[in-house]
CSV table of C-alpha atoms and ligand atoms in Angstrom, one decimal:
chain,number,residue,atom,x,y,z
W,1,MET,CA,28.4,-8.1,-9.4
W,2,THR,CA,25.5,-8.6,-6.9
W,3,THR,CA,23.5,-5.4,-6.8
W,4,ALA,CA,22.5,-3.6,-3.7
W,5,SER,CA,19.2,-5.0,-2.4
W,6,LEU,CA,16.3,-3.2,-0.8
W,7,ARG,CA,13.9,-5.5,1.0
W,8,ILE,CA,10.5,-4.2,1.7
W,9,ASP,CA,8.3,-6.0,4.2
W,10,LEU,CA,4.7,-5.6,3.1
W,11,ASP,CA,3.4,-7.4,6.2
W,12,ALA,CA,5.0,-4.7,8.2
W,13,VAL,CA,3.3,-2.0,6.1
W,14,LEU,CA,0.0,-3.8,6.6
W,15,ALA,CA,0.6,-4.2,10.4
W,16,ASN,CA,1.4,-0.5,10.6
W,17,TRP,CA,-1.8,0.5,8.7
W,18,ARG,CA,-3.9,-1.8,11.0
W,19,ALA,CA,-2.2,-0.4,14.1
W,20,LEU,CA,-2.9,3.2,13.0
W,21,ASP,CA,-6.5,2.2,12.1
W,22,ALA,CA,-7.0,0.7,15.6
W,23,MET,CA,-6.0,4.1,17.2
W,24,THR,CA,-9.2,5.7,15.8
W,25,SER,CA,-12.8,4.7,16.4
W,26,ALA,CA,-14.8,2.6,14.0
W,27,ALA,CA,-16.4,5.8,12.7
W,28,THR,CA,-13.1,7.0,11.3
W,29,GLU,CA,-11.9,5.6,8.1
W,30,THR,CA,-8.1,5.1,7.7
W,31,GLY,CA,-6.8,6.0,4.3
W,32,ALA,CA,-3.2,5.6,3.0
W,33,VAL,CA,-0.8,8.2,1.6
W,34,VAL,CA,1.1,6.6,-1.3
W,35,LYS,CA,2.6,9.7,-2.9
W,36,ALA,CA,6.2,9.8,-4.2
W,37,ASP,CA,5.8,6.1,-5.1
W,38,SER,CA,4.9,5.2,-1.5
W,39,TYR,CA,7.8,7.2,-0.1
W,40,GLY,CA,10.1,5.3,-2.5
W,41,LEU,CA,8.9,1.8,-1.6
W,42,GLY,CA,6.6,1.1,-4.6
W,43,ALA,CA,3.1,2.6,-4.8
W,44,ALA,CA,1.6,-0.2,-6.8
W,45,ARG,CA,2.7,-3.0,-4.4
W,46,VAL,CA,1.8,-1.0,-1.3
W,47,ALA,CA,-1.6,0.2,-2.5
W,48,ARG,CA,-2.6,-3.3,-3.6
W,49,VAL,CA,-1.8,-4.8,-0.2
W,50,LEU,CA,-3.7,-2.1,1.6
W,51,ALA,CA,-6.6,-2.3,-0.7
W,52,ARG,CA,-6.9,-6.0,-0.1
W,53,ALA,CA,-6.9,-5.3,3.6
W,54,GLY,CA,-9.8,-2.9,3.2
W,55,ALA,CA,-8.3,0.5,2.5
W,56,ARG,CA,-10.6,2.5,0.3
W,57,LYS,CA,-9.1,6.0,0.2
W,58,PHE,CA,-5.6,6.6,-1.3
W,59,PHE,CA,-3.8,9.9,-1.4
W,60,VAL,CA,-1.1,11.0,-3.9
W,61,ALA,CA,0.6,14.3,-4.6
W,62,ALA,CA,0.1,14.6,-8.3
W,63,ALA,CA,-2.3,13.3,-11.0
W,64,GLU,CA,0.4,11.2,-12.7
W,65,GLU,CA,0.9,9.3,-9.4
W,66,GLY,CA,-2.8,8.9,-9.2
W,67,ALA,CA,-2.8,7.3,-12.7
W,68,ALA,CA,-0.2,4.7,-11.6
W,69,VAL,CA,-2.2,3.9,-8.5
W,70,ARG,CA,-5.5,3.6,-10.5
W,71,GLN,CA,-3.7,1.2,-12.8
W,72,ALA,CA,-2.6,-0.9,-9.9
W,73,LEU,CA,-6.0,-0.9,-8.1
W,74,GLY,CA,-8.6,-0.8,-10.9
W,75,GLU,CA,-11.9,0.8,-10.3
W,76,GLY,CA,-13.4,1.2,-6.9
W,77,PRO,CA,-11.0,2.8,-4.4
W,78,GLU,CA,-11.0,6.6,-4.3
W,79,ILE,CA,-7.7,8.3,-5.2
W,80,PHE,CA,-7.3,11.9,-3.9
W,81,VAL,CA,-4.8,14.2,-5.5
W,82,PHE,CA,-3.3,16.7,-3.0
W,83,SER,CA,-2.1,19.2,-5.7
W,84,GLY,CA,-5.7,19.4,-7.0
W,85,HIS,CA,-6.8,20.1,-10.5
W,86,MET,CA,-3.7,21.5,-12.3
W,87,ALA,CA,-3.8,22.9,-15.8
W,88,GLY,CA,-3.2,20.0,-18.2
W,89,ASP,CA,-4.5,17.3,-15.8
W,90,THR,CA,-8.2,17.4,-16.8
W,91,GLU,CA,-8.0,14.3,-19.1
W,92,MET,CA,-6.2,12.2,-16.6
W,93,ILE,CA,-8.5,13.3,-13.7
W,94,GLY,CA,-11.7,12.7,-15.8
W,95,ASP,CA,-10.6,9.4,-17.6
W,96,LEU,CA,-9.2,7.8,-14.5
W,97,GLY,CA,-11.7,9.0,-12.0
W,98,LEU,CA,-9.2,10.7,-9.8
W,99,THR,CA,-10.5,13.1,-7.1
W,100,PRO,CA,-8.7,16.4,-7.0
W,101,MET,CA,-8.5,18.3,-3.8
W,102,LEU,CA,-9.3,21.8,-5.0
W,103,ASN,CA,-6.9,24.3,-3.5
W,104,SER,CA,-7.8,27.7,-4.9
W,105,VAL,CA,-10.6,29.6,-6.5
W,106,GLU,CA,-8.8,29.2,-9.8
W,107,GLN,CA,-8.8,25.4,-9.4
W,108,VAL,CA,-12.5,25.4,-8.4
W,109,LYS,CA,-13.3,27.3,-11.6
W,110,ARG,CA,-11.1,25.0,-13.7
W,111,HIS,CA,-12.7,21.8,-12.3
W,112,VAL,CA,-16.3,23.0,-12.5
W,113,ASP,CA,-15.9,24.3,-16.1
W,114,ALA,CA,-13.9,21.3,-17.5
W,115,LEU,CA,-15.5,18.4,-15.6
W,116,PRO,CA,-18.9,19.4,-14.4
W,117,GLY,CA,-20.4,16.8,-12.1
W,118,ALA,CA,-17.0,15.0,-11.6
W,119,ALA,CA,-15.9,14.1,-8.1
W,120,PHE,CA,-13.7,16.5,-6.2
W,121,GLY,CA,-12.6,17.3,-2.7
W,122,VAL,CA,-11.6,20.6,-1.1
W,123,GLN,CA,-8.3,21.4,0.7
W,124,LEU,CA,-8.5,24.3,3.3
W,125,ASP,CA,-5.6,26.2,4.6
W,126,THR,CA,-5.8,26.4,8.4
W,127,GLY,CA,-2.5,28.1,9.0
W,128,MET,CA,0.3,26.2,7.3
W,129,ASN,CA,0.2,28.5,4.3
W,130,ARG,CA,1.2,25.9,1.8
W,131,LEU,CA,-1.9,24.5,0.0
W,132,GLY,CA,-5.6,25.1,0.2
W,133,LEU,CA,-8.3,27.7,0.2
W,134,GLU,CA,-8.0,30.5,2.8
W,135,PRO,CA,-11.0,31.3,5.0
W,136,ALA,CA,-12.1,34.2,2.7
W,137,ASP,CA,-11.8,32.1,-0.5
W,138,TRP,CA,-13.7,29.3,1.2
W,139,ALA,CA,-16.5,31.8,2.3
W,140,ALA,CA,-16.7,32.9,-1.4
W,141,VAL,CA,-17.1,29.5,-3.0
W,142,SER,CA,-18.3,27.2,-0.2
W,143,ALA,CA,-22.0,27.5,-1.1
W,144,GLU,CA,-21.4,26.4,-4.6
W,145,LEU,CA,-19.0,23.7,-3.6
W,146,ILE,CA,-21.2,22.3,-0.8
W,147,ALA,CA,-24.1,22.1,-3.2
W,148,ALA,CA,-22.0,20.1,-5.6
W,149,GLY,CA,-21.1,17.5,-2.9
W,150,PRO,CA,-17.4,17.4,-2.2
W,151,LYS,CA,-16.2,13.8,-1.4
W,152,LEU,CA,-13.9,15.1,1.4
W,153,VAL,CA,-12.8,18.4,3.0
W,154,MET,CA,-9.3,18.4,4.4
W,155,SER,CA,-6.6,20.4,5.9
W,156,HIS,CA,-3.0,19.6,7.0
W,157,LEU,CA,-1.2,20.2,10.3
W,158,ALA,CA,2.1,21.9,10.3
W,159,CYS,CA,3.4,20.8,13.7
W,160,SER,CA,1.7,17.5,14.4
W,161,ASP,CA,5.0,15.7,15.3
W,162,GLU,CA,5.2,18.0,18.3
W,163,PRO,CA,2.1,17.2,20.4
W,164,GLU,CA,2.6,20.2,22.8
W,165,HIS,CA,2.9,22.7,20.0
W,166,PRO,CA,0.1,25.4,20.2
W,167,MET,CA,-0.2,25.4,16.4
W,168,ASN,CA,-2.1,22.0,16.6
W,169,ALA,CA,-4.9,23.4,18.7
W,170,MET,CA,-5.0,26.6,16.6
W,171,GLN,CA,-5.3,24.7,13.3
W,172,LEU,CA,-8.0,22.4,14.9
W,173,LYS,CA,-10.0,25.5,15.9
W,174,ASN,CA,-9.7,27.0,12.4
W,175,PHE,CA,-10.6,23.8,10.7
W,176,ARG,CA,-13.7,23.5,12.9
W,177,ALA,CA,-14.7,27.1,12.3
W,178,MET,CA,-14.5,26.5,8.6
W,179,THR,CA,-16.3,23.1,8.5
W,180,ASP,CA,-18.5,22.6,11.6
W,181,GLY,CA,-22.2,22.0,10.9
W,182,LEU,CA,-21.8,21.6,7.1
W,183,GLY,CA,-22.4,17.9,7.1
W,184,LEU,CA,-19.2,17.2,5.0
W,185,LYS,CA,-16.8,14.3,5.3
W,186,ARG,CA,-13.7,15.7,7.0
W,187,ALA,CA,-10.0,14.8,7.3
W,188,LEU,CA,-7.3,16.7,9.3
W,189,SER,CA,-4.7,14.2,10.3
W,190,ALA,CA,-1.6,12.5,8.9
W,191,THR,CA,0.4,10.1,11.0
W,192,GLY,CA,1.2,12.8,13.6
W,193,GLY,CA,-2.4,13.9,13.9
W,194,ILE,CA,-3.6,10.4,14.6
W,195,LEU,CA,-1.3,10.3,17.6
W,196,LEU,CA,-2.7,13.6,18.9
W,197,GLY,CA,-6.0,11.9,19.8
W,198,PRO,CA,-9.6,11.7,18.9
W,199,ASP,CA,-10.3,15.5,18.6
W,200,TYR,CA,-8.1,15.3,15.5
W,201,HIS,CA,-9.5,12.2,13.8
W,202,PHE,CA,-12.7,13.4,12.2
W,203,ASP,CA,-14.1,11.0,9.4
W,204,VAL,CA,-10.9,10.1,7.5
W,205,THR,CA,-7.2,9.9,8.4
W,206,ARG,CA,-4.3,10.1,6.0
W,207,PRO,CA,-1.2,8.3,7.4
W,208,GLY,CA,1.9,8.1,5.3
W,209,ILE,CA,5.2,7.8,7.1
W,210,GLY,CA,3.7,5.6,9.9
W,211,LEU,CA,2.9,3.0,7.3
W,212,TYR,CA,6.5,2.9,6.2
W,213,GLY,CA,7.9,2.5,9.7
W,214,GLY,CA,9.0,6.1,10.4
W,215,LEU,CA,8.6,8.6,13.3
W,216,PRO,CA,6.5,10.1,14.8
W,217,PHE,CA,4.9,6.6,14.9
W,218,GLU,CA,7.4,5.3,17.5
W,219,THR,CA,5.9,1.7,17.8
W,220,ALA,CA,5.8,1.2,14.0
W,221,ARG,CA,7.3,-2.0,12.6
W,222,ALA,CA,10.4,-1.5,10.5
W,223,VAL,CA,9.6,-1.9,6.8
W,224,VAL,CA,13.0,-1.7,4.9
W,225,ARG,CA,16.3,-3.4,5.0
W,226,LEU,CA,19.1,-2.2,2.7
W,227,SER,CA,22.2,-4.3,2.2
W,228,LEU,CA,25.1,-3.2,0.1
W,229,PRO,CA,27.5,-5.6,-1.7
W,230,VAL,CA,31.2,-5.5,-0.9
W,231,VAL,CA,33.2,-5.0,-4.1
W,232,GLN,CA,36.7,-5.2,-2.9
W,233,ILE,CA,38.7,-5.4,0.4
W,234,ARG,CA,42.2,-4.0,0.9
W,235,THR,CA,44.7,-3.6,3.7
W,236,VAL,CA,45.7,0.0,4.4
W,237,ALA,CA,48.9,0.8,6.3
W,238,PRO,CA,49.0,3.3,9.2
W,239,GLY,CA,49.3,6.8,7.8
W,240,GLU,CA,47.7,5.9,4.5
W,241,THR,CA,44.5,7.7,3.5
W,242,VAL,CA,41.2,6.6,2.0
W,243,GLY,CA,38.9,8.2,-0.5
W,244,TYR,CA,38.4,11.7,-2.0
W,245,ALA,CA,40.2,14.6,-0.3
W,246,ASN,CA,42.2,12.2,1.9
W,247,SER,CA,39.6,12.8,4.6
W,248,TRP,CA,40.4,9.6,6.6
W,249,THR,CA,43.8,8.4,7.7
W,250,ALA,CA,44.4,4.9,9.1
W,251,ALA,CA,45.7,5.1,12.6
W,252,ARG,CA,46.5,1.4,12.6
W,253,GLU,CA,46.8,-1.3,9.9
W,254,SER,CA,43.2,-1.4,8.7
W,255,ARG,CA,41.0,-3.6,6.4
W,256,ILE,CA,38.8,-1.4,4.2
W,257,ALA,CA,35.8,-2.7,2.4
W,258,THR,CA,34.7,-0.8,-0.7
W,259,VAL,CA,30.9,-1.0,-0.9
W,260,ALA,CA,28.7,-0.5,-4.0
W,261,ALA,CA,26.4,2.4,-3.2
W,262,GLY,CA,26.9,6.2,-3.0
W,263,TYR,CA,25.2,9.5,-3.1
W,264,ALA,CA,23.6,8.6,-6.5
W,265,ASP,CA,21.7,5.9,-4.6
W,266,GLY,CA,20.5,8.3,-1.9
W,267,LEU,CA,23.3,7.8,0.6
W,268,SER,CA,23.8,11.4,1.6
W,269,ARG,CA,27.3,12.9,1.3
W,270,ARG,CA,26.6,14.1,4.8
W,271,PHE,CA,27.1,10.5,6.0
W,272,SER,CA,30.8,10.9,5.2
W,273,GLY,CA,32.9,9.7,8.2
W,274,LYS,CA,29.7,9.4,10.3
W,275,ALA,CA,27.5,6.6,9.4
W,276,THR,CA,27.6,3.0,10.5
W,277,LEU,CA,27.1,-0.2,8.5
W,278,TRP,CA,26.4,-3.5,10.1
W,279,ALA,CA,27.8,-7.0,9.5
W,280,GLY,CA,25.2,-9.0,11.4
W,281,ASP,CA,25.4,-7.6,14.9
W,282,THR,CA,28.8,-5.9,14.5
W,283,PRO,CA,29.0,-2.2,13.7
W,284,CYS,CA,31.5,-1.1,11.1
W,285,PRO,CA,32.2,2.6,10.6
W,286,LEU,CA,31.9,4.3,7.2
W,287,VAL,CA,35.3,6.0,6.7
W,288,GLY,CA,36.2,8.8,4.3
W,289,ARG,CA,33.9,10.5,1.9
W,290,VAL,CA,30.8,9.1,0.4
W,291,SER,CA,31.3,9.2,-3.4
W,292,MET,CA,28.8,8.8,-6.2
W,293,ASP,CA,28.7,5.1,-6.4
W,294,LEU,CA,30.9,3.8,-3.6
W,295,ILE,CA,31.5,4.1,0.1
W,296,THR,CA,34.4,2.8,2.2
W,297,VAL,CA,33.9,0.9,5.4
W,298,ASP,CA,36.4,0.0,8.2
W,299,VAL,CA,36.0,-3.8,8.6
W,300,THR,CA,39.3,-4.4,10.5
W,301,ASP,CA,37.5,-5.8,13.5
W,302,LEU,CA,35.5,-8.4,11.6
W,303,PRO,CA,36.8,-11.9,11.8
W,304,GLU,CA,35.4,-12.5,8.3
W,305,VAL,CA,34.0,-9.9,5.9
W,306,PRO,CA,30.6,-10.8,4.6
W,307,GLN,CA,29.5,-10.3,0.9
W,308,SER,CA,27.3,-7.4,1.9
W,309,LEU,CA,26.9,-4.9,4.7
W,310,GLU,CA,23.6,-3.5,6.0
W,311,ILE,CA,22.9,0.2,6.3
W,312,LEU,CA,19.2,-0.1,7.1
W,313,GLY,CA,18.0,-3.0,9.2
W,314,PRO,CA,17.3,-4.1,12.7
W,315,HIS,CA,20.3,-2.2,14.2
W,316,GLN,CA,19.7,1.0,12.3
W,317,GLY,CA,16.3,2.2,11.1
W,318,VAL,CA,15.4,5.1,8.8
W,319,ASP,CA,15.2,7.6,11.6
W,320,ALA,CA,18.5,6.6,13.2
W,321,LEU,CA,20.2,6.9,9.8
W,322,ALA,CA,18.4,10.2,9.2
W,323,GLU,CA,19.9,11.6,12.4
W,324,VAL,CA,23.4,11.0,11.1
W,325,ALA,CA,22.7,13.4,8.2
W,326,GLY,CA,20.6,15.8,10.2
W,327,THR,CA,17.5,15.0,8.3
W,328,ILE,CA,14.3,13.0,8.7
W,329,GLY,CA,13.2,9.4,7.9
W,330,TYR,CA,11.0,10.7,5.1
W,331,GLU,CA,14.0,12.0,3.2
W,332,ILE,CA,16.0,8.8,3.7
W,333,LEU,CA,13.1,6.8,2.3
W,334,THR,CA,12.3,9.0,-0.7
W,335,ALA,CA,16.0,9.3,-1.6
W,336,LEU,CA,16.4,5.5,-1.9
W,337,GLY,CA,17.9,5.1,-5.4
W,338,GLN,CA,16.5,3.4,-8.5
W,339,ARG,CA,19.6,1.2,-8.8
W,340,TYR,CA,18.6,-0.9,-5.8
W,341,GLN,CA,17.0,-4.2,-6.5
W,342,ARG,CA,13.7,-4.1,-4.7
W,343,SER,CA,12.3,-7.3,-3.3
W,344,TYR,CA,9.1,-7.7,-1.5
W,345,VAL,CA,8.2,-10.1,1.3
W,346,GLY,CA,4.8,-10.8,2.7
W,347,GLY,CA,1.6,-9.0,1.8
W,348,LEU,CA,-0.2,-12.0,0.4
W,349,ALA,CA,-2.7,-12.6,3.2
S,401,PLP,C1,2.4,13.8,3.0
S,401,PLP,C2,1.1,14.1,3.5
S,401,PLP,C3,0.4,13.3,4.4
S,401,PLP,C4,1.1,12.1,5.1
S,401,PLP,O1,1.9,12.6,6.1
S,401,PLP,P1,2.7,11.7,7.0
S,401,PLP,O2,3.4,12.6,8.0
S,401,PLP,O3,3.7,11.0,6.1
S,401,PLP,O4,1.8,10.7,7.7
S,401,PLP,C5,-0.9,13.6,4.7
S,401,PLP,N1,-1.5,14.7,4.2
S,401,PLP,C6,-0.9,15.6,3.4
S,401,PLP,C7,-1.6,16.7,2.8
S,401,PLP,C8,0.4,15.3,3.0
S,401,PLP,O5,1.1,16.2,2.2
């Protein structure tokens, strides 16, 4: 059986990185967030392409991810770890030259005790209440940390995908109050923050989703195509049902294609009866329940059923598919299953 194939366009990733880079001044350096295996698309491949194009700062969620990126990139580029210096990560951080973003007084102590003189950054909480030192903690340790020379001081915006949200200006104000005049390299913005304009850019940006073709970067180039093989085709008589729980009943004589991918491959069960697959330019409705490894698609109106149907491609991007399930493009991408055969195009230049 042909396996489901996920095609990842590295030229599109590169074009998106360059486009986001062009939105900030030459004084602002554009990094790249490659956490969660580059949102499911392959951190080693993505990081190498971007490093070749000039990216020098990479961001991951956990030290293990940083280790994989270091292996792909070799020495040179900085790799920042958002979760900071966690207990048990000291060896990896030290041996692989990762830069933990210290998030708490406890992490500051752990880092300074275990790896004196080793690189670090600082994450500040400016209102999101998720990660980072609060203003009082920062006041307590800032003198010691500034003296030690942090590579980067950052914070993260909670509402940057909503440009009009007052939280953006409030977090900007808090970030400035905590960092103005200290002479430190600063970063506040992910993809959404870049789009908010120059006040939010500071010295370094940290785009993730925009690189991979997702909102809020509306003009991003699409990066993924996902086509799923047809396993079997059958004719269903009017009144017959398809799939678990008999949730779809044929209203006319129908041709039903059984397609090899299901919720174990990241196709949400919430797509049941709602999503659309594509045969070239022709939409074909997913009918009945999504099961673990299979979905069923109404192909009655196709003159000829192709060997595979597309669920992500030019007619339906990650955000359009996300909307079907009431989620976001980020979740669609990071859910993409390990059974897909990933193939890469471009990225050589
Ligand atoms: C995930 C993440 C990013 C990237 O965000 P996007 O919205 O994907 O651009 C940047 N900074 C932090 C702290 C993150 O957790």
